[in-house]
Structure formats: structure tokens, C-alpha cells
Short mmCIF file of C-alpha atoms in Angstrom, two decimals:
data_model
loop_
_atom_site.label_atom_id
_atom_site.label_comp_id
_atom_site.label_asym_id
_atom_site.label_seq_id
_atom_site.Cartn_x
_atom_site.Cartn_y
_atom_site.Cartn_z
CA UNK A 1 37.16 -31.19 -1.55
CA UNK A 2 40.44 -33.12 -1.96
CA UNK A 3 39.11 -36.13 -0.06
CA UNK A 4 35.89 -36.06 -2.08
CA UNK A 5 37.82 -35.83 -5.33
CA UNK A 6 39.97 -38.81 -4.41
CA UNK A 7 36.92 -40.86 -3.48
CA UNK A 8 35.18 -40.02 -6.75
CA UNK A 9 38.27 -40.83 -8.79
CA UNK A 10 38.80 -44.21 -7.11
CA UNK A 11 35.20 -45.25 -7.75
CA UNK A 12 34.91 -43.85 -11.26
CA UNK A 13 35.74 -47.06 -13.11
CA UNK A 14 33.26 -49.25 -11.25
CA UNK A 15 30.54 -46.62 -11.61
CA UNK A 16 31.04 -46.42 -15.37
CA UNK A 17 30.82 -50.18 -15.67
CA UNK A 18 27.55 -50.23 -13.73
CA UNK A 19 26.02 -47.28 -15.54
CA UNK A 20 27.11 -48.28 -19.03
CA UNK A 21 27.39 -52.06 -19.12
CA UNK A 22 24.12 -52.87 -17.42
CA UNK A 23 22.21 -50.16 -19.26
CA UNK A 24 23.34 -51.44 -22.64
CA UNK A 25 22.24 -54.96 -21.75
CA UNK A 26 18.82 -53.79 -20.58
CA UNK A 27 18.45 -51.41 -23.51
CA UNK A 28 19.12 -54.20 -25.96
CA UNK A 29 16.50 -56.42 -24.37
CA UNK A 30 13.83 -53.74 -24.25
CA UNK A 31 14.47 -52.49 -27.77
CA UNK A 32 14.16 -56.05 -29.02
CA UNK A 33 10.71 -56.27 -27.45
CA UNK A 34 11.66 -58.65 -24.64
CA UNK A 35 9.67 -56.99 -21.89
CA UNK A 36 7.01 -54.53 -23.13
CA UNK A 37 3.36 -55.00 -22.19
CA UNK A 38 0.22 -52.91 -22.12
CA UNK A 39 0.41 -49.90 -19.82
CA UNK A 40 -2.45 -49.10 -17.49
CA UNK A 41 -1.37 -45.74 -16.06
CA UNK A 42 -4.31 -43.31 -15.94
CA UNK A 43 -2.22 -40.33 -17.05
CA UNK A 44 -1.02 -41.89 -20.31
CA UNK A 45 -2.73 -42.96 -23.49
CA UNK A 46 -2.85 -46.66 -24.32
CA UNK A 47 -0.46 -46.38 -27.24
CA UNK A 48 2.92 -44.76 -27.78
CA UNK A 49 2.50 -41.28 -29.30
CA UNK A 50 3.63 -41.36 -32.94
CA UNK A 51 3.12 -38.56 -35.42
CA UNK A 52 2.28 -40.96 -38.23
CA UNK A 53 -0.55 -42.51 -36.20
CA UNK A 54 -2.22 -39.41 -34.77
CA UNK A 55 -5.97 -39.83 -34.56
CA UNK A 56 -5.81 -43.60 -35.03
CA UNK A 57 -7.33 -46.09 -32.58
CA UNK A 58 -4.39 -48.45 -32.89
CA UNK A 59 -0.62 -48.33 -32.48
CA UNK A 60 2.28 -49.68 -30.51
CA UNK A 61 1.32 -50.54 -26.89
CA UNK A 62 3.07 -48.57 -24.20
CA UNK A 63 6.26 -50.11 -22.89
CA UNK A 64 5.86 -51.50 -19.39
CA UNK A 65 8.82 -53.19 -17.74
CA UNK A 66 8.61 -56.04 -15.27
CA UNK A 67 9.91 -55.33 -11.75
CA UNK A 68 9.95 -51.57 -12.26
CA UNK A 69 7.95 -49.20 -10.06
CA UNK A 70 5.43 -47.13 -12.03
CA UNK A 71 4.45 -43.74 -10.64
CA UNK A 72 1.09 -42.01 -11.28
CA UNK A 73 2.73 -39.86 -13.97
CA UNK A 74 3.76 -42.94 -15.95
CA UNK A 75 7.46 -42.81 -15.04
CA UNK A 76 8.97 -46.26 -14.49
CA UNK A 77 12.05 -46.71 -12.35
CA UNK A 78 14.26 -49.28 -10.69
CA UNK A 79 16.87 -48.55 -8.04
CA UNK A 80 20.13 -50.21 -9.06
CA UNK A 81 21.91 -49.02 -5.93
CA UNK A 82 20.46 -47.49 -2.80
CA UNK A 83 22.04 -44.29 -1.57
CA UNK A 84 22.34 -42.96 1.95
CA UNK A 85 21.71 -39.70 3.71
CA UNK A 86 19.00 -37.15 3.00
CA UNK A 87 17.05 -36.68 -0.20
CA UNK A 88 17.23 -33.26 -1.89
CA UNK A 89 14.68 -30.58 -1.18
CA UNK A 90 13.21 -28.04 -3.53
CA UNK A 91 15.84 -25.35 -4.16
CA UNK A 92 18.80 -27.68 -3.59
CA UNK A 93 21.37 -28.13 -6.34
CA UNK A 94 21.74 -31.79 -7.26
CA UNK A 95 24.95 -33.07 -8.81
CA UNK A 96 24.43 -36.15 -10.95
CA UNK A 97 26.09 -38.46 -13.43
CA UNK A 98 23.88 -39.76 -16.22
CA UNK A 99 23.63 -41.95 -19.29
CA UNK A 100 20.89 -41.76 -21.90
CA UNK A 101 19.55 -44.25 -24.47
CA UNK A 102 16.84 -44.20 -27.13
CA UNK A 103 15.28 -47.28 -25.58
CA UNK A 104 12.31 -47.30 -27.95
CA UNK A 105 14.57 -47.22 -31.01
CA UNK A 106 17.35 -49.83 -30.90
CA UNK A 107 18.66 -48.71 -27.50
CA UNK A 108 21.21 -46.34 -28.99
CA UNK A 109 23.23 -44.25 -26.51
CA UNK A 110 23.11 -40.49 -26.80
CA UNK A 111 25.07 -39.78 -23.63
CA UNK A 112 27.64 -42.03 -22.00
CA UNK A 113 29.84 -40.61 -19.31
CA UNK A 114 33.26 -42.23 -19.74
CA UNK A 115 35.54 -39.32 -18.90
CA UNK A 116 37.38 -39.22 -15.56
CA UNK A 117 35.87 -36.86 -13.01
CA UNK A 118 37.04 -35.51 -9.72
CA UNK A 119 40.73 -36.06 -10.47
CA UNK A 120 43.46 -33.70 -9.34
CA UNK A 121 43.01 -31.88 -12.66
CA UNK A 122 39.25 -31.66 -12.31
CA UNK A 123 38.50 -31.32 -8.63
CA UNK A 124 35.45 -29.11 -9.11
CA UNK A 125 33.44 -31.93 -10.73
CA UNK A 126 32.77 -29.68 -13.73
CA UNK A 127 31.89 -32.67 -15.91
CA UNK A 128 29.00 -33.71 -13.70
CA UNK A 129 25.55 -32.36 -14.46
CA UNK A 130 23.90 -29.95 -12.05
CA UNK A 131 20.42 -28.52 -11.74
CA UNK A 132 18.30 -26.85 -9.09
CA UNK A 133 15.45 -29.10 -8.01
CA UNK A 134 12.08 -27.51 -8.70
CA UNK A 135 13.42 -24.81 -11.01
CA UNK A 136 11.91 -26.40 -14.12
CA UNK A 137 15.05 -26.40 -16.24
CA UNK A 138 15.22 -30.17 -16.77
CA UNK A 139 12.75 -32.66 -18.20
CA UNK A 140 9.92 -33.60 -15.80
CA UNK A 141 11.25 -37.15 -15.49
CA UNK A 142 14.51 -35.90 -13.98
CA UNK A 143 12.72 -33.68 -11.47
CA UNK A 144 10.53 -36.57 -10.36
CA UNK A 145 13.21 -39.25 -10.34
CA UNK A 146 15.81 -37.34 -8.33
CA UNK A 147 13.40 -35.93 -5.75
CA UNK A 148 13.47 -38.96 -3.45
CA UNK A 149 16.92 -40.33 -4.28
CA UNK A 150 19.77 -40.24 -1.77
CA UNK A 151 23.44 -39.45 -2.43
CA UNK A 152 25.30 -42.41 -3.87
CA UNK A 153 22.12 -43.95 -5.27
CA UNK A 154 21.75 -45.10 -8.88
CA UNK A 155 18.31 -45.17 -10.47
CA UNK A 156 17.28 -46.37 -13.92
CA UNK A 157 14.23 -44.65 -15.38
CA UNK A 158 12.04 -45.38 -18.39
CA UNK A 159 10.74 -42.06 -19.67
CA UNK A 160 7.57 -41.78 -21.79
CA UNK A 161 7.39 -38.99 -24.33
CA UNK A 162 5.14 -36.91 -22.06
CA UNK A 163 7.82 -36.71 -19.35
CA UNK A 164 10.71 -36.09 -21.69
CA UNK A 165 11.75 -33.21 -23.91
CA UNK A 166 8.95 -30.75 -24.73
CA UNK A 167 7.83 -30.55 -28.35
CA UNK A 168 10.38 -33.27 -29.22
CA UNK A 169 13.14 -30.68 -28.84
CA UNK A 170 16.07 -31.61 -26.59
CA UNK A 171 17.40 -28.04 -26.80
CA UNK A 172 14.57 -26.65 -24.65
CA UNK A 173 15.32 -28.44 -21.38
CA UNK A 174 18.21 -30.34 -19.84
CA UNK A 175 19.95 -32.62 -19.77
CA UNK A 176 21.52 -32.18 -23.18
CA UNK A 177 23.99 -34.52 -24.91
CA UNK A 178 27.59 -33.37 -24.53
CA UNK A 179 28.78 -34.58 -27.95
CA UNK A 180 27.79 -34.01 -31.57
CA UNK A 181 27.20 -37.73 -32.01
CA UNK A 182 24.85 -37.69 -29.02
CA UNK A 183 23.02 -34.68 -30.45
CA UNK A 184 22.45 -36.51 -33.71
CA UNK A 185 21.35 -39.78 -32.10
CA UNK A 186 18.77 -38.08 -29.89
CA UNK A 187 17.59 -35.63 -32.54
CA UNK A 188 17.07 -38.41 -35.08
CA UNK A 189 14.52 -40.04 -32.79
CA UNK A 190 12.80 -36.99 -31.34
CA UNK A 191 12.48 -35.10 -34.63
CA UNK A 192 11.24 -38.12 -36.56
CA UNK A 193 7.67 -37.78 -37.83
CA UNK A 194 7.22 -41.46 -38.64
CA UNK A 195 6.39 -44.49 -36.55
CA UNK A 196 9.24 -44.32 -34.04
CA UNK A 197 8.88 -45.05 -30.35
CA UNK A 198 10.43 -42.06 -28.56
CA UNK A 199 10.62 -43.66 -25.11
CA UNK A 200 13.98 -42.94 -23.46
CA UNK A 201 16.03 -44.68 -20.79
CA UNK A 202 18.30 -42.85 -18.36
CA UNK A 203 20.63 -44.02 -15.62
CA UNK A 204 21.05 -41.41 -12.90
CA UNK A 205 23.59 -41.39 -10.11
CA UNK A 206 23.11 -38.78 -7.42
CA UNK A 207 26.64 -37.68 -6.56
CA UNK A 208 25.72 -35.13 -3.92
CA UNK A 209 23.21 -32.50 -2.84
CA UNK A 210 24.19 -28.86 -2.26
CA UNK A 211 21.87 -26.69 -0.20
CA UNK A 212 21.30 -23.07 -1.31
CA UNK A 213 24.16 -20.81 -0.27
CA UNK A 214 21.86 -18.47 1.58
CA UNK A 215 20.09 -21.32 3.36
CA UNK A 216 16.50 -22.40 2.99
#
């Protein structure tokens, strides 16, 4: 654990720059309408779901980003850094670092991991986020995105409303913002009943994969 902690600490600064700096630049461009286009995924409606436009045959076209892979569910992703090793299996605990942005509404951050992790005072990685793959305790986008990642990999995902927080309530599934400011930023968008695009952007880094203690 000591060697792992030292490695994480030494790479923390560069990881934060990659996760935060690049995401803010991309978020700004997307929120300004630089890249959106009509979506053609069979599992999604043509327009962004907005409470104020329910039942209408018009609206804001779905955001579709150039050079991103689009899965059948409508999730869009781009691998910023390829990992190595084996991908997690159902039942494994995945340890991740993540950032979150309201990409459809001015690209405002609601989670930005800037605190040191894995230092000699925090060698259990308690500030990283953990969940059991396949347990259904995180938003569907996280389950899908992490499933074929490899440790050390960084993936940026564009999350449509249907793959995000159920019933526009971030309290029902993880991941949840770790600060009051993050709570407010995310809740303002998700709870809004007007014409707000609730598409979210996340950057995920898969730190490691832990197999079940009792084995598979």
C-alpha cells in the first residue's frame, strides 16, 4: 500500500490538470454550442427532454459530439488516456476519481477533485469514489462507462438525462457531489422545470479494481 500511495501522490498534480483543465475547456466549447448536432441514436428521442416542452414536437436537438464514440444507449465517450491491465468484472469494486459538469447549462462544475489523495496521511484512498460494478447504486452511465475501462485509464463521457440521475434527483444514486456548492450547482439544473438542457459531462479515472474478498 505504501508504494501505491507514493505513486498516487506523485501523479496527483498532473492528473488534476488533465481532469480539470481539459474538461473545463471542452465544457466551455460544448455549452457555447460549438459542437452539438442532431442525434440519431435509436434509444433516445430527437430532442433534449425539457419539462417546459413536454408533448411538443420541437425543442433543442440532442447534443452529439464530434470524435466521440456513441453507444446504443446514447452514451458518448472519448478515451483521454488508455489504461492497462484487466477491465473490471461484475461484482468487482472499482476505485475512481471523477469530475462532473453541467455541460448542457454553461459547463458549470459540480465536482472537482483537487484534494491530495494517497498521501502518508491518507493512504487508504478514502477520498476516491468506490462502487461495486453491477450493483445498481450509481447512475447507468457510470456502470456502462467503467465496465470496459482499464486501470489508469481516463474517459470523458457525455451523459443524456436518461442515463443520469433518476427522476432528476442526484440523491437517489451515486456519485454525489462532495460539497454544498456542488450540491447546489447540480440541483439547480436537475430540479429546474424550465427549458434547461440537463446533459452532464463526467471525467472518470479508473484508479484500480478490487476483486470480491471471497473471490468470484
